[in-house]
CSV table of C-alpha atoms in Angstrom, one decimal:
chain,number,residue,atom,x,y,z
J,1213,MET,CA,87.6,105.4,76.4
J,1214,GLN,CA,91.0,105.5,75.3
J,1215,PRO,CA,93.8,106.9,77.3
J,1216,LEU,CA,94.3,110.5,77.8
J,1217,GLY,CA,98.1,111.0,76.3
J,1218,ARG,CA,98.9,115.1,76.1
J,1219,GLN,CA,96.7,115.6,72.8
J,1220,THR,CA,94.6,117.8,74.9
J,1221,GLY,CA,97.3,120.1,75.8
J,1222,ALA,CA,96.2,119.7,79.5
J,1223,PRO,CA,99.4,119.0,82.3
J,1224,GLY,CA,100.2,115.8,82.8
J,1225,PHE,CA,103.5,113.6,84.3
J,1226,ASP,CA,105.0,111.0,83.2
J,1227,ALA,CA,107.5,108.9,84.7
J,1228,ALA,CA,109.5,106.0,83.1
J,1229,ASP,CA,111.4,102.6,84.2
J,1230,VAL,CA,108.9,102.0,87.8
J,1231,HIS,CA,111.1,98.5,87.5
J,1232,ASP,CA,111.9,98.8,91.0
J,1233,PRO,CA,110.8,98.6,94.2
J,1234,ARG,CA,111.0,102.2,95.1
J,1235,ALA,CA,108.9,103.3,91.9
J,1236,VAL,CA,105.5,102.5,93.7
J,1237,GLY,CA,106.2,104.9,96.9
J,1238,VAL,CA,107.9,107.9,94.3
J,1239,VAL,CA,104.5,107.6,91.9
J,1240,ARG,CA,102.4,107.7,95.1
J,1241,ALA,CA,104.2,110.9,96.7
J,1242,THR,CA,104.7,112.3,93.1
J,1243,LEU,CA,101.4,112.4,92.1
J,1244,ARG,CA,99.4,113.4,95.7
J,1245,SER,CA,102.1,116.3,95.3
J,1246,ILE,CA,101.0,117.2,91.9
J,1247,LEU,CA,96.9,117.1,92.9
J,1248,ASN,CA,97.5,118.6,96.4
J,1249,ALA,CA,99.5,121.4,94.0
J,1250,ALA,CA,96.5,121.8,92.2
J,1251,ARG,CA,93.6,122.6,95.3
J,1252,LEU,CA,92.4,118.7,94.2
J,1253,GLY,CA,93.6,116.7,97.3
J,1254,CYS,CA,89.9,116.1,97.4
J,1255,VAL,CA,90.9,112.8,95.2
J,1256,ALA,CA,94.5,112.6,96.1
J,1257,ASP,CA,94.0,109.5,98.4
J,1258,THR,CA,91.5,107.5,95.6
J,1259,VAL,CA,94.0,108.1,93.1
J,1260,GLU,CA,97.0,107.7,95.3
J,1261,LEU,CA,95.6,104.0,95.9
J,1262,LEU,CA,94.9,103.3,92.7
J,1263,ALA,CA,98.4,104.2,90.9
J,1264,SER,CA,99.5,101.9,93.6
J,1265,GLU,CA,97.8,99.0,92.5
J,1266,LEU,CA,98.5,99.4,89.0
J,1267,VAL,CA,102.5,100.1,89.6
J,1268,THR,CA,103.0,96.9,91.7
J,1269,ASN,CA,101.0,94.9,89.6
J,1270,ALA,CA,103.5,96.4,86.8
J,1271,TYR,CA,105.8,95.2,89.0
J,1272,ARG,CA,105.2,92.3,90.0
J,1273,HIS,CA,104.4,90.7,86.2
J,1274,SER,CA,106.8,92.3,84.2
J,1275,ARG,CA,110.5,91.7,83.6
J,1276,THR,CA,110.7,95.1,81.8
J,1277,ASP,CA,110.4,99.0,82.6
J,1278,ALA,CA,106.6,100.1,82.6
J,1279,TYR,CA,105.8,103.1,82.2
J,1280,VAL,CA,103.4,105.6,83.8
J,1281,SER,CA,101.2,108.7,83.4
J,1282,MET,CA,98.8,111.0,85.0
J,1283,ASP,CA,96.7,113.4,82.7
J,1284,TRP,CA,94.1,116.3,83.7
J,1285,ASP,CA,91.4,116.9,81.5
J,1286,PRO,CA,89.9,119.9,82.7
J,1287,ASP,CA,86.4,119.1,80.4
J,1288,PRO,CA,84.9,116.9,81.6
J,1289,ALA,CA,87.2,117.3,84.4
J,1290,ARG,CA,88.9,114.0,85.6
J,1291,PHE,CA,91.9,112.3,85.7
J,1292,GLN,CA,93.5,109.6,83.9
J,1293,VAL,CA,96.3,107.6,85.9
J,1294,THR,CA,97.9,104.5,82.7
J,1295,VAL,CA,100.2,101.7,83.8
J,1296,TRP,CA,102.2,100.7,80.5
J,1297,ASP,CA,104.4,97.5,80.6
J,1298,HIS,CA,105.3,94.7,78.6
J,1299,ALA,CA,104.0,91.8,80.1
J,1300,PRO,CA,101.5,89.3,77.8
J,1301,GLY,CA,97.7,89.4,77.9
J,1302,ILE,CA,95.1,91.1,79.5
J,1303,ALA,CA,95.0,91.6,82.6
J,1304,ALA,CA,91.8,89.9,84.9
J,1305,ARG,CA,90.2,90.1,87.7
J,1306,ALA,CA,90.0,87.1,89.7
J,1307,GLU,CA,88.3,86.2,92.5
J,1308,VAL,CA,90.4,85.8,95.7
J,1309,PRO,CA,90.0,83.4,99.0
J,1310,PRO,CA,89.3,85.9,101.5
J,1311,ASP,CA,92.6,84.9,103.6
J,1312,ALA,CA,95.1,85.5,100.7
J,1313,GLU,CA,97.3,87.8,100.9
J,1314,SER,CA,97.0,89.6,97.4
J,1315,GLY,CA,95.6,89.6,94.2
J,1316,ARG,CA,92.9,92.6,95.4
J,1317,GLY,CA,94.3,95.2,92.9
J,1318,LEU,CA,92.1,95.4,89.8
J,1319,GLY,CA,89.2,95.0,92.5
J,1320,ILE,CA,90.2,97.7,94.4
J,1321,VAL,CA,90.0,99.1,91.2
J,1322,ASP,CA,86.7,98.3,90.0
J,1323,ALA,CA,85.4,99.2,93.0
J,1324,CYS,CA,87.2,103.2,93.1
J,1325,ALA,CA,87.6,104.1,89.5
J,1326,ASP,CA,85.0,105.7,87.6
J,1327,GLU,CA,86.2,103.8,84.7
J,1328,TRP,CA,89.3,101.5,84.2
J,1329,GLY,CA,90.1,99.6,81.3
J,1330,VAL,CA,92.5,97.5,79.6
J,1331,ARG,CA,94.0,97.7,76.2
J,1332,GLU,CA,96.2,95.5,74.6
J,1333,TYR,CA,99.4,96.2,71.7
J,1334,PRO,CA,102.2,93.9,70.4
J,1335,GLN,CA,104.1,94.8,72.7
J,1336,GLY,CA,102.5,94.6,75.8
J,1337,LYS,CA,99.5,96.3,77.3
J,1338,ALA,CA,98.0,99.8,79.0
J,1339,VAL,CA,95.7,99.6,81.9
J,1340,TRP,CA,94.2,102.4,83.3
J,1341,PHE,CA,91.9,104.5,84.9
J,1342,SER,CA,89.8,107.9,85.6
J,1343,ILE,CA,88.7,109.7,88.4
J,1344,ALA,CA,86.5,112.7,88.1
J,1345,PRO,CA,86.3,115.4,91.1
J,1346,LYS,CA,83.3,115.7,92.7
J,1347,GLY,CA,84.0,118.1,95.2
J,1348,GLU,CA,85.4,120.9,96.3
J,1349,ALA,CA,89.8,120.4,97.2
């Protein structure tokens, strides 16, 4: 699976310059508003959590701008959130000691997303996840 982009013509959301400590809160609130307005609050908590993990990783590990997009593909129904940053290398899920205060982000994404992945580019990478609504909002 690749990032959906806008080729489907379906609605989406893009945010630039998430290299700001306030970006996680802004992205979370924006995604929740979009999902609630679309009557898809059934996935808002999960989408919000996973997006905040990826945006936090981009903020912590990239020294330059990062970008976020959310795309909706109605057939089959799924949301995809992608976070692009300019940090080199592909993110890896690490074994985290039980008393560690950080390092669980990709483990949370792996446990909660229907699908997720990483795509490397010459200038950085894109980490994405997708969620399919499973019930009524």
